[in-house]
Coordinates of C-alpha atoms in Angstrom, one line a residue:
X707 CA 26.0 -2.0 -1.0
X708 CA 26.4 -2.6 2.6
X709 CA 30.2 -2.8 2.5
X710 CA 32.4 -5.7 3.7
X711 CA 33.5 -8.8 1.8
X712 CA 31.2 -10.6 -0.5
X713 CA 29.8 -13.8 1.1
X714 CA 28.7 -16.4 -1.5
X715 CA 25.0 -17.5 -1.2
X716 CA 26.2 -21.0 -0.3
X717 CA 28.1 -19.9 2.7
X718 CA 26.3 -21.2 5.8
X719 CA 27.1 -17.9 7.6
X720 CA 24.6 -16.1 5.4
X721 CA 21.8 -18.2 6.6
X722 CA 22.7 -18.5 10.3
X723 CA 21.0 -16.9 13.3
X724 CA 21.8 -13.4 12.1
X725 CA 22.9 -11.6 9.0
X726 CA 26.1 -9.7 9.7
X727 CA 28.5 -7.7 7.5
X728 CA 32.1 -8.8 7.5
X729 CA 33.1 -5.2 7.7
X730 CA 35.1 -4.5 10.9
X731 CA 36.3 -8.1 11.4
X732 CA 39.9 -8.6 12.1
X733 CA 42.2 -11.5 11.4
X734 CA 44.9 -12.3 13.9
X735 CA 48.3 -13.0 12.5
X736 CA 48.2 -16.3 14.4
X737 CA 45.3 -17.3 12.2
X738 CA 47.6 -17.4 9.1
X739 CA 49.2 -20.7 8.9
X740 CA 52.9 -21.2 8.1
X741 CA 51.8 -23.2 5.1
X742 CA 50.4 -20.0 3.5
X743 CA 53.4 -17.8 4.1
X744 CA 56.2 -19.3 6.1
X745 CA 58.4 -16.4 7.1
X746 CA 60.8 -18.7 9.0
X747 CA 61.8 -20.2 5.7
X748 CA 62.7 -16.7 4.4
X749 CA 65.1 -15.8 7.2
X750 CA 68.1 -16.6 5.1
X751 CA 66.8 -15.2 1.9
X752 CA 67.3 -11.5 2.1
X753 CA 66.5 -10.8 -1.6
X754 CA 63.1 -12.4 -1.2
X755 CA 62.5 -10.4 1.9
X756 CA 63.6 -7.2 0.2
X757 CA 61.3 -7.9 -2.8
X758 CA 58.4 -8.5 -0.5
X759 CA 59.0 -5.2 1.2
X760 CA 59.1 -3.3 -2.1
X761 CA 55.8 -5.1 -3.2
X762 CA 54.2 -4.1 0.1
X763 CA 55.2 -0.5 -0.2
X764 CA 53.9 -0.3 -3.8
X765 CA 50.7 -2.0 -2.9
X766 CA 50.0 0.4 0.0
X767 CA 50.8 3.4 -2.2
X768 CA 48.5 2.2 -5.0
X769 CA 45.8 1.3 -2.4
X770 CA 45.9 4.8 -1.0
X771 CA 45.6 6.3 -4.5
X772 CA 42.6 4.2 -5.2
X773 CA 41.0 4.9 -1.9
X774 CA 41.2 8.6 -1.7
X775 CA 42.3 9.6 -5.2
X776 CA 40.4 11.0 -8.1
X777 CA 38.0 8.1 -8.4
X778 CA 37.5 7.5 -4.7
X779 CA 35.8 4.4 -3.2
X780 CA 32.3 3.1 -2.7
X781 CA 31.0 5.6 -0.1
X782 CA 28.9 2.9 1.6
X783 CA 32.1 1.1 2.7
X784 CA 34.5 4.0 3.0
X785 CA 32.3 6.5 4.7
X786 CA 31.6 4.2 7.6
X787 CA 35.2 3.2 8.1
X788 CA 36.5 6.7 7.9
X789 CA 38.9 6.0 4.9
X790 CA 37.4 8.7 2.6
X791 CA 37.3 12.3 3.9
X792 CA 33.8 13.6 4.5
X793 CA 34.2 16.3 1.8
X794 CA 34.5 13.5 -0.8
X795 CA 31.2 12.1 0.2
X796 CA 29.2 15.0 -1.4
X797 CA 27.9 12.7 -4.1
X798 CA 26.5 9.2 -4.5
X799 CA 27.8 5.9 -5.5
X800 CA 28.7 5.9 -9.1
X801 CA 27.6 2.4 -9.9
X802 CA 27.2 3.3 -13.5
X803 CA 30.9 3.8 -14.3
X804 CA 33.7 2.5 -12.1
X805 CA 32.1 2.1 -8.7
X806 CA 33.7 5.3 -7.5
X807 CA 32.2 8.5 -6.1
X808 CA 30.2 10.6 -8.5
X809 CA 30.2 14.3 -7.5
X810 CA 26.4 15.0 -7.4
X811 CA 27.3 18.2 -5.7
X812 CA 24.8 19.6 -3.2
X813 CA 21.9 17.1 -3.5
X814 CA 19.7 19.5 -1.6
X815 CA 19.8 21.9 -4.5
X816 CA 17.1 20.7 -6.8
X817 CA 17.9 23.3 -9.4
X818 CA 21.0 21.4 -10.5
X819 CA 18.9 18.5 -11.6
X820 CA 16.2 20.5 -13.6
X821 CA 16.4 23.4 -16.0
X822 CA 13.8 25.5 -14.3
X823 CA 10.3 25.5 -12.8
X824 CA 7.8 22.8 -13.7
X825 CA 7.4 22.8 -17.5
X826 CA 4.7 22.0 -20.0
X827 CA 6.7 19.0 -21.1
X828 CA 9.0 16.9 -19.0
X829 CA 11.6 17.0 -21.8
X830 CA 11.9 20.7 -21.4
X831 CA 13.1 20.3 -17.8
X832 CA 15.5 17.4 -17.8
X833 CA 19.2 18.4 -17.8
X834 CA 21.3 17.1 -20.6
X835 CA 23.8 14.4 -19.5
X836 CA 21.7 13.5 -16.4
X837 CA 19.6 10.3 -16.3
X838 CA 16.5 9.8 -14.3
X839 CA 14.2 6.9 -13.3
X840 CA 10.6 6.8 -12.1
X841 CA 7.8 4.3 -11.7
X842 CA 4.1 3.8 -11.0
X843 CA 2.4 2.4 -7.9
X844 CA -0.3 0.0 -6.7
X845 CA -2.4 -0.7 -3.7
X846 CA -2.8 1.1 -0.4
X847 CA -0.7 3.8 1.0
X848 CA 2.1 1.6 2.5
X849 CA 2.4 -0.5 -0.7
X850 CA 2.7 2.8 -2.7
X851 CA 5.4 4.0 -0.4
X852 CA 7.3 0.7 -0.8
X853 CA 6.9 1.1 -4.6
X854 CA 8.6 4.5 -4.5
X855 CA 11.3 3.2 -2.2
X856 CA 12.0 0.7 -5.0
X857 CA 12.3 3.5 -7.5
X858 CA 14.8 5.3 -5.3
X859 CA 16.8 2.1 -4.7
X860 CA 16.9 1.5 -8.4
X861 CA 18.1 5.0 -9.0
X862 CA 21.0 4.5 -6.5
X863 CA 22.0 1.2 -8.2
X864 CA 21.8 2.6 -11.7
X865 CA 23.4 6.0 -11.0
X866 CA 20.2 8.0 -11.8
X867 CA 18.2 10.7 -10.2
X868 CA 15.0 9.4 -8.7
X869 CA 11.7 11.1 -9.6
X870 CA 8.8 10.1 -7.3
X871 CA 5.2 10.6 -8.5
X872 CA 2.2 11.5 -6.3
X873 CA 0.4 8.7 -4.4
X874 CA -2.8 7.7 -6.3
X875 CA -5.8 6.9 -4.1
X876 CA -7.0 3.4 -3.5
X877 CA -10.6 3.9 -2.3
X878 CA -10.7 0.5 -0.6
X879 CA -8.1 1.8 1.8
X880 CA -8.8 5.5 2.3
X881 CA -12.5 5.6 1.4
X882 CA -14.3 8.1 -0.7
X883 CA -16.0 7.9 -4.1
X884 CA -14.6 7.5 -7.6
X885 CA -13.3 10.7 -9.2
X886 CA -13.6 12.6 -5.9
X887 CA -10.2 11.9 -4.2
X888 CA -7.1 13.8 -5.3
X889 CA -3.6 12.3 -5.2
X890 CA -1.2 13.4 -2.5
X891 CA 2.4 14.4 -3.2
X892 CA 5.1 12.3 -1.7
X893 CA 6.7 15.4 -0.2
X894 CA 3.5 16.3 1.7
X895 CA 4.0 13.1 3.8
X896 CA 7.8 12.6 3.8
X897 CA 10.7 14.9 4.5
X898 CA 12.4 14.8 1.1
X899 CA 15.1 17.4 1.9
X900 CA 16.1 15.2 4.9
X901 CA 16.0 12.1 2.8
X902 CA 18.3 13.6 0.2
X903 CA 20.7 14.6 2.8
X904 CA 20.8 11.3 4.6
X905 CA 21.0 9.2 1.4
X906 CA 23.3 11.7 -0.2
X907 CA 21.3 11.2 -3.4
X908 CA 19.1 13.3 -5.6
X909 CA 15.4 12.6 -5.1
X910 CA 12.8 14.7 -7.0
X911 CA 9.1 14.7 -7.3
X912 CA 7.1 14.9 -10.6
X913 CA 5.9 18.3 -9.3
X914 CA 9.4 19.5 -9.7
X915 CA 9.4 18.4 -13.4
X916 CA 6.1 19.0 -15.1
X917 CA 2.9 21.0 -14.5
X918 CA -0.2 18.9 -13.7
X919 CA -3.5 19.0 -11.7
X920 CA -1.8 17.5 -8.6
X921 CA -4.5 18.9 -6.3
X922 CA -7.6 17.7 -8.2
X923 CA -9.5 14.4 -8.0
X924 CA -7.7 11.7 -9.9
X925 CA -9.3 9.7 -12.7
X926 CA -8.5 8.4 -16.2
X927 CA -10.5 11.3 -17.5
X928 CA -8.5 13.9 -15.6
X929 CA -8.5 17.2 -17.5
X930 CA -5.0 18.4 -18.1
X931 CA -4.0 21.8 -16.9
X932 CA -3.7 24.5 -19.6
X933 CA -0.5 24.2 -21.5
X934 CA 0.4 20.7 -20.5
X935 CA 1.8 18.7 -23.4
X936 CA 1.0 15.0 -23.9
X937 CA 4.5 13.5 -24.0
X938 CA 5.1 10.3 -25.8
X939 CA 7.4 8.1 -23.7
X940 CA 8.9 4.6 -24.1
X941 CA 8.8 2.7 -20.8
X942 CA 9.6 -0.7 -19.3
X943 CA 7.0 -3.2 -18.3
X944 CA 7.1 -5.3 -15.1
X945 CA 3.4 -6.1 -14.5
X946 CA 3.0 -8.3 -17.6
X947 CA 6.1 -10.5 -17.0
X948 CA 5.4 -11.0 -13.3
X949 CA 1.8 -12.0 -13.6
X950 CA 0.8 -14.5 -16.3
X951 CA -2.8 -13.4 -16.2
X952 CA -1.8 -9.9 -17.1
X953 CA -1.9 -9.7 -20.9
X954 CA -1.3 -5.9 -21.1
X955 CA 1.2 -3.5 -19.5
X956 CA 0.2 -1.7 -16.3
X957 CA -1.1 1.6 -17.7
X958 CA -1.6 3.7 -14.7
X959 CA -4.0 6.6 -13.9
X960 CA -0.9 8.7 -13.2
X961 CA -0.1 8.6 -16.9
X962 CA -3.2 10.7 -17.5
X963 CA -2.4 13.0 -14.6
X964 CA 1.1 13.6 -15.9
X965 CA 0.0 13.7 -19.6
X966 CA 2.2 10.8 -20.7
X967 CA 1.4 8.6 -23.7
X968 CA 3.3 5.5 -22.7
X969 CA 4.6 2.6 -24.8
X970 CA 5.9 -0.4 -23.0
X971 CA 8.6 -3.0 -23.5
X972 CA 8.2 -5.9 -21.1
X973 CA 11.2 -7.2 -19.2
X974 CA 12.2 -10.8 -20.2
X975 CA 10.9 -13.9 -18.3
X976 CA 14.2 -14.3 -16.4
X977 CA 13.4 -11.0 -14.6
X978 CA 11.1 -12.9 -12.2
X979 CA 12.6 -13.5 -8.8
X980 CA 11.2 -17.0 -8.4
X981 CA 8.8 -19.1 -10.5
X982 CA 5.1 -18.5 -10.0
X983 CA 5.5 -15.3 -8.1
X984 CA 5.0 -11.7 -9.2
X985 CA 8.2 -10.2 -7.8
X986 CA 10.9 -9.2 -10.2
X987 CA 14.6 -8.9 -9.4
X988 CA 15.7 -5.3 -8.9
X989 CA 18.9 -6.1 -10.8
X990 CA 16.9 -7.1 -13.8
X991 CA 15.5 -3.6 -13.8
X992 CA 18.9 -2.0 -13.2
X993 CA 20.4 -4.1 -16.0
X994 CA 17.9 -2.8 -18.5
X995 CA 19.1 0.7 -17.8
X996 CA 22.6 0.0 -19.1
X997 CA 23.6 -0.4 -22.7
X998 CA 24.4 -4.1 -22.6
X999 CA 21.2 -5.0 -20.7
X1000 CA 19.1 -2.8 -22.9
X1001 CA 20.5 -4.4 -26.1
X1002 CA 19.9 -7.9 -24.7
X1003 CA 16.2 -7.1 -24.3
X1004 CA 15.6 -5.1 -27.5
X1005 CA 17.4 -7.7 -29.6
X1006 CA 15.0 -10.4 -28.4
X1007 CA 11.4 -9.1 -28.9
X1008 CA 10.0 -12.6 -28.7
X1009 CA 10.9 -12.7 -25.0
X1010 CA 9.9 -9.1 -24.4
X1011 CA 6.5 -8.1 -25.8
X1012 CA 6.2 -4.6 -27.0
X1013 CA 3.0 -2.5 -26.6
X1014 CA 2.2 0.8 -28.5
X1015 CA 1.1 4.1 -27.0
X1016 CA -2.6 4.5 -26.2
X1017 CA -3.2 7.8 -27.8
X1018 CA -1.5 9.8 -30.6
X1019 CA 0.3 7.7 -33.1
X1020 CA -0.4 4.4 -31.2
X1021 CA 3.0 3.1 -32.0
X1022 CA 5.7 1.3 -30.1
X1023 CA 8.5 3.5 -28.8
X1024 CA 11.8 2.1 -27.5
X1025 CA 12.3 2.8 -23.8
X1026 CA 13.6 6.2 -23.2
X1027 CA 17.3 6.3 -22.2
X1028 CA 17.3 9.6 -20.3
X1029 CA 14.0 9.0 -18.3
X1030 CA 13.5 5.3 -17.4
X1031 CA 9.9 4.4 -16.4
X1032 CA 8.7 1.1 -14.9
X1033 CA 4.9 0.4 -14.9
X1034 CA 4.6 -1.1 -11.4
X1035 CA 7.4 -1.1 -8.9
X1036 CA 5.6 -2.8 -6.0
X1037 CA 6.7 -6.4 -6.5
X1038 CA 10.4 -5.9 -6.5
X1039 CA 13.1 -7.9 -4.6
X1040 CA 16.8 -7.9 -4.4
X1041 CA 17.0 -11.6 -3.3
X1042 CA 13.7 -13.2 -2.3
X1043 CA 10.1 -12.2 -2.6
X1044 CA 8.5 -10.3 0.4
X1045 CA 12.0 -9.6 1.8
X1046 CA 10.7 -6.4 3.3
X1047 CA 9.5 -8.7 6.1
X1048 CA 13.1 -9.9 6.6
X1049 CA 15.8 -8.2 8.7
X1050 CA 18.2 -8.0 5.8
X1051 CA 15.9 -6.1 3.5
X1052 CA 18.1 -3.6 1.6
X1053 CA 15.2 -1.5 0.6
X1054 CA 14.4 -0.8 4.2
X1055 CA 18.0 -0.6 5.4
X1056 CA 19.4 1.7 2.7
X1057 CA 16.3 3.8 1.8
X1058 CA 13.1 3.5 3.8
X1059 CA 14.8 3.7 7.2
X1060 CA 15.8 7.3 6.2
X1061 CA 12.2 8.1 5.1
X1062 CA 10.9 10.4 7.9
X1063 CA 7.7 12.4 8.1
X1064 CA 7.7 16.1 7.4
X1065 CA 7.9 18.5 10.4
X1066 CA 4.4 19.8 9.5
X1067 CA 2.9 16.3 9.7
X1068 CA 4.8 15.5 12.9
X1069 CA 3.2 18.7 14.3
X1070 CA -0.3 17.6 13.2
X1071 CA 0.1 14.1 14.7
X1072 CA 1.4 15.6 17.9
X1073 CA -1.8 17.6 18.4
X1074 CA -3.9 14.5 17.7
X1075 CA -1.9 12.5 20.2
X1076 CA -2.2 15.1 22.9
X1077 CA -6.0 15.3 22.5
X1078 CA -6.2 11.5 22.5
X1079 CA -4.4 11.4 25.8
X1080 CA -6.1 14.5 27.1
X1081 CA -2.9 16.4 27.9
X1082 CA -1.8 19.9 27.2
X1083 CA 0.8 21.1 24.7
X1084 CA 3.5 21.4 27.4
X1085 CA 2.9 18.1 29.0
X1086 CA 5.1 15.1 28.3
X1087 CA 3.6 12.4 26.2
X1088 CA 3.7 9.0 27.9
X1089 CA 5.3 6.0 26.3
X1090 CA 2.8 3.7 24.6
X1091 CA 2.5 0.4 22.7
X1092 CA 0.6 0.7 19.4
X1093 CA -1.6 -2.0 18.0
X1094 CA -2.3 -2.0 14.3
X1095 CA -5.4 -4.2 13.8
X1096 CA -6.1 -4.5 10.1
X1097 CA -9.6 -5.5 9.5
X1098 CA -11.5 -3.6 6.9
X1099 CA -10.3 -4.9 3.5
X1100 CA -9.2 -8.3 4.9
X1101 CA -12.0 -9.3 7.3
X1102 CA -15.1 -8.4 5.3
X1103 CA -14.5 -10.6 2.2
X1104 CA -13.5 -13.4 4.6
X1105 CA -16.7 -13.1 6.6
X1106 CA -18.8 -13.0 3.5
X1107 CA -17.2 -16.2 2.0
X1108 CA -16.8 -18.1 5.3
X1109 CA -19.9 -17.6 7.4
X1110 CA -19.4 -18.8 11.0
X1111 CA -15.7 -18.3 10.9
X1112 CA -14.1 -15.6 13.0
X1113 CA -11.9 -14.2 10.4
X1114 CA -10.0 -11.7 12.5
X1115 CA -8.3 -12.3 15.8
X1116 CA -10.2 -11.0 18.9
X1117 CA -8.9 -8.2 21.0
X1118 CA -7.8 -10.7 23.7
X1119 CA -5.1 -11.9 21.3
X1120 CA -3.7 -8.4 20.7
X1121 CA -3.8 -7.9 24.5
X1122 CA -1.7 -11.0 25.0
X1123 CA 0.8 -9.9 22.3
X1124 CA 1.0 -6.5 24.0
X1125 CA 2.0 -8.3 27.2
X1126 CA 4.7 -10.1 25.3
X1127 CA 6.0 -6.8 24.1
X1128 CA 6.1 -5.5 27.7
X1129 CA 8.2 -8.6 28.7
X1130 CA 10.5 -7.9 25.8
X1131 CA 10.9 -4.3 26.9
X1132 CA 11.7 -5.4 30.4
X1133 CA 14.3 -7.8 29.1
X1134 CA 15.9 -5.2 27.0
X1135 CA 15.8 -2.2 29.3
X1136 CA 15.4 -3.7 32.8
X1137 CA 12.3 -4.3 34.8
X1138 CA 12.5 -0.9 36.6
X1139 CA 12.8 1.1 33.4
X1140 CA 10.1 3.4 32.0
X1141 CA 10.0 1.3 28.8
X1142 CA 9.2 -1.9 30.8
X1143 CA 6.4 -0.2 32.7
X1144 CA 4.5 1.2 29.8
X1145 CA 0.8 1.0 30.4
X1146 CA -0.8 3.0 27.6
X1147 CA -2.1 1.0 24.6
X1148 CA -3.0 2.9 21.4
X1149 CA -5.1 1.2 18.7
X1150 CA -4.9 2.0 15.0
X1151 CA -7.2 0.2 12.6
X1152 CA -9.1 0.6 9.3
X1153 CA -12.3 -0.8 11.0
X1154 CA -15.3 1.5 10.6
X1155 CA -17.8 -0.3 12.8
X1156 CA -18.5 1.9 15.8
X1157 CA -19.5 -1.0 18.0
X1158 CA -16.1 -2.6 17.5
X1159 CA -14.4 0.7 18.4
X1160 CA -16.6 0.8 21.6
X1161 CA -15.2 -2.6 22.5
X1162 CA -11.7 -1.1 22.1
X1163 CA -12.6 1.7 24.5
X1164 CA -14.0 -0.8 26.9
X1165 CA -10.5 -2.3 27.2
X1166 CA -9.2 1.1 28.4
X1167 CA -7.2 1.6 25.2
X1168 CA -6.7 4.8 23.4
X1169 CA -7.5 5.7 19.8
X1170 CA -8.1 8.7 17.6
X1171 CA -11.8 9.2 16.6
X1172 CA -11.3 10.7 13.2
X1173 CA -15.0 11.2 12.7
X1174 CA -15.2 13.3 15.8
X1175 CA -12.0 15.1 14.8
X1176 CA -13.5 15.8 11.3
X1177 CA -10.2 14.9 9.8
X1178 CA -11.4 14.1 6.3
X1179 CA -13.3 17.4 6.2
X1180 CA -10.4 19.5 7.4
X1181 CA -7.4 17.7 6.0
X1182 CA -8.6 15.2 3.4
X1183 CA -9.1 11.5 2.8
X1184 CA -5.5 10.6 3.0
X1185 CA -4.9 11.9 6.5
X1186 CA -6.4 9.3 8.8
X1187 CA -4.0 6.7 7.4
X1188 CA -1.1 9.2 7.3
X1189 CA -1.6 10.3 10.9
X1190 CA -2.0 6.7 12.0
X1191 CA 1.4 6.0 10.4
X1192 CA 3.0 8.8 12.4
X1193 CA 1.4 7.7 15.6
X1194 CA 2.6 4.1 15.0
X1195 CA 6.2 5.4 14.4
X1196 CA 6.4 7.0 17.8
X1197 CA 5.6 4.0 19.9
X1198 CA 8.0 2.0 22.1
X1199 CA 6.3 -1.2 21.3
X1200 CA 4.2 -2.5 18.4
X1201 CA 1.8 -5.3 17.7
X1202 CA 0.7 -5.9 14.1
X1203 CA -1.0 -8.3 11.9
X1204 CA 1.3 -10.8 10.2
X1205 CA 1.5 -10.2 6.4
X1206 CA 0.2 -6.6 6.6
X1207 CA 2.7 -4.2 5.0
X1208 CA 1.4 -1.3 7.2
X1209 CA 2.0 -3.5 10.3
X1210 CA 5.5 -4.4 9.0
X1211 CA 6.4 -0.8 8.4
X1212 CA 5.2 0.2 11.9
X1213 CA 7.2 -2.6 13.5
X1214 CA 10.3 -1.6 11.6
X1215 CA 10.0 2.0 12.6
X1216 CA 9.4 1.2 16.2
X1217 CA 12.4 -1.2 16.4
X1218 CA 14.9 0.8 14.3
X1219 CA 13.9 4.3 15.2
X1220 CA 12.9 4.0 18.8
X1221 CA 14.8 0.9 20.0
X1222 CA 11.4 -0.8 20.7
X1223 CA 10.0 -4.3 20.6
X1224 CA 7.4 -5.7 18.2
X1225 CA 5.2 -8.8 18.0
X1226 CA 2.6 -10.1 15.5
X1227 CA -0.8 -11.7 15.4
X1228 CA -1.3 -14.4 12.9
X1229 CA -3.9 -13.6 10.2
X1230 CA -6.7 -15.9 9.4
X1231 CA -8.2 -15.6 6.0
X1232 CA -10.9 -18.2 6.5
X1233 CA -9.1 -21.2 4.9
X1234 CA -10.2 -23.7 7.5
X1235 CA -9.7 -21.3 10.3
X1236 CA -9.9 -22.5 13.8
X1237 CA -8.8 -21.5 17.3
X1238 CA -5.9 -23.1 19.2
X1239 CA -5.1 -22.5 22.8
X1240 CA -1.5 -22.3 23.7
X1241 CA 0.0 -23.1 27.1
X1242 CA -1.0 -19.6 28.3
X1243 CA -4.8 -19.6 28.7
X1244 CA -5.2 -15.9 27.7
X1245 CA -3.3 -16.4 24.4
X1246 CA -5.4 -17.4 21.4
X1247 CA -3.2 -18.1 18.4
X1248 CA -4.8 -17.8 15.0
X1249 CA -3.3 -19.4 12.0
X1250 CA -4.0 -20.9 8.6
X1251 CA -4.8 -24.6 8.5
X1252 CA -3.5 -25.5 5.1

């Protein structure tokens, strides 16, 4: 997908100090040995020279026809090298047929992918001849976002339109009580029109497809909106194949919201990325969406358990061919598990890096930042380093199970890492630059202990007091986490907690969007935790003692 020549996995270059595309590299004529093509030996052989010339001309002609002809070329390579005219790049990569350009047309025009406004049944609104893919989510907000990025990436690889559901609340992360927190639509947080344009790919929301109670508290007893039809739907199962302890498919609360009676067919065991891990290979999902891969799975039911619908007829239904559904799209990898934390992550590079916040949300965050710094609407916002200190859902269980252990790194560790970031900024931009002389530190955290927040204030660091702002009351449960994400994305430096997906996402945005520098603090989950002093007396490094 990134263009360039294919590099076999065994090639040492792939595992060197950096991952680089071979696109743009040139080979000097002197690098071609005479043993490969000795032109000197052809001097006296005019027929051979003439034949080579003819072959060259024909090859160039055919190459041109292939590159800019009816089929076109993979836009991810051609678009960046300027081979294919921009007007041909109005569609996405047609990985489903011959690897050429498919003319999606204007991807910003949602009406070309649906038959009308949200319908009572999703089947009433899908266009004939167009295929779609969607999937459910799991975990906190960042994990959900990652899940939906996987849906979009799968759509791009399988030549389908992506349909993104709402984010379902995880009360451990956003707070609140059962049956009291509504979902939040993906497009309320992220700028989908901009995403479509940058990806050149159609991305829809379920709110474009089917009517549902999108603004009401979410539960498995959600009352459907009047007129909504309970659609039977055959789906693909990931959850069961990737976790041995899961004996049933991942029926999601979103099924009730969207009024879907889902039957599941589990992907075969070879879908797992590596043994004893819950990640599945994205290509195993993509393969299931093509005739050969589908047949391979359905012809071997012993390897792919089948589960009936929960309501209605309670019968097994083969996975739908027009609308593909996966039960849990969080644990998905293209190469190795947890590759979001690696610089080569295709999910970040090709999708999530283009996932920007809505202008409305940027405006809200801007107001919060200005109040936090105590500046007016016309004043320039100073550069800052953001700390994401994850504590709530990680520290409390650790402290309960390991009394006497300090399960979270103290603030002094984050202060030391912030100094590392400053040194990195000085090295990158020069010691006299504004970036190198940043002084403001902004803290984001899920900690709810007011005494801890007072200790943050005692450091002279900034933070948003969401209780004082009455954010939950005015905007809803989702917004403290959402606004934190925007604030993180605007920093010139970031310090996060190793292993936290929210920290990872903040670090990636800071580095790739802002040209910033990031560092991490090791997490201690109480497994023989202890403190080790490094050569720098102010730097306390926390780690797991396995």
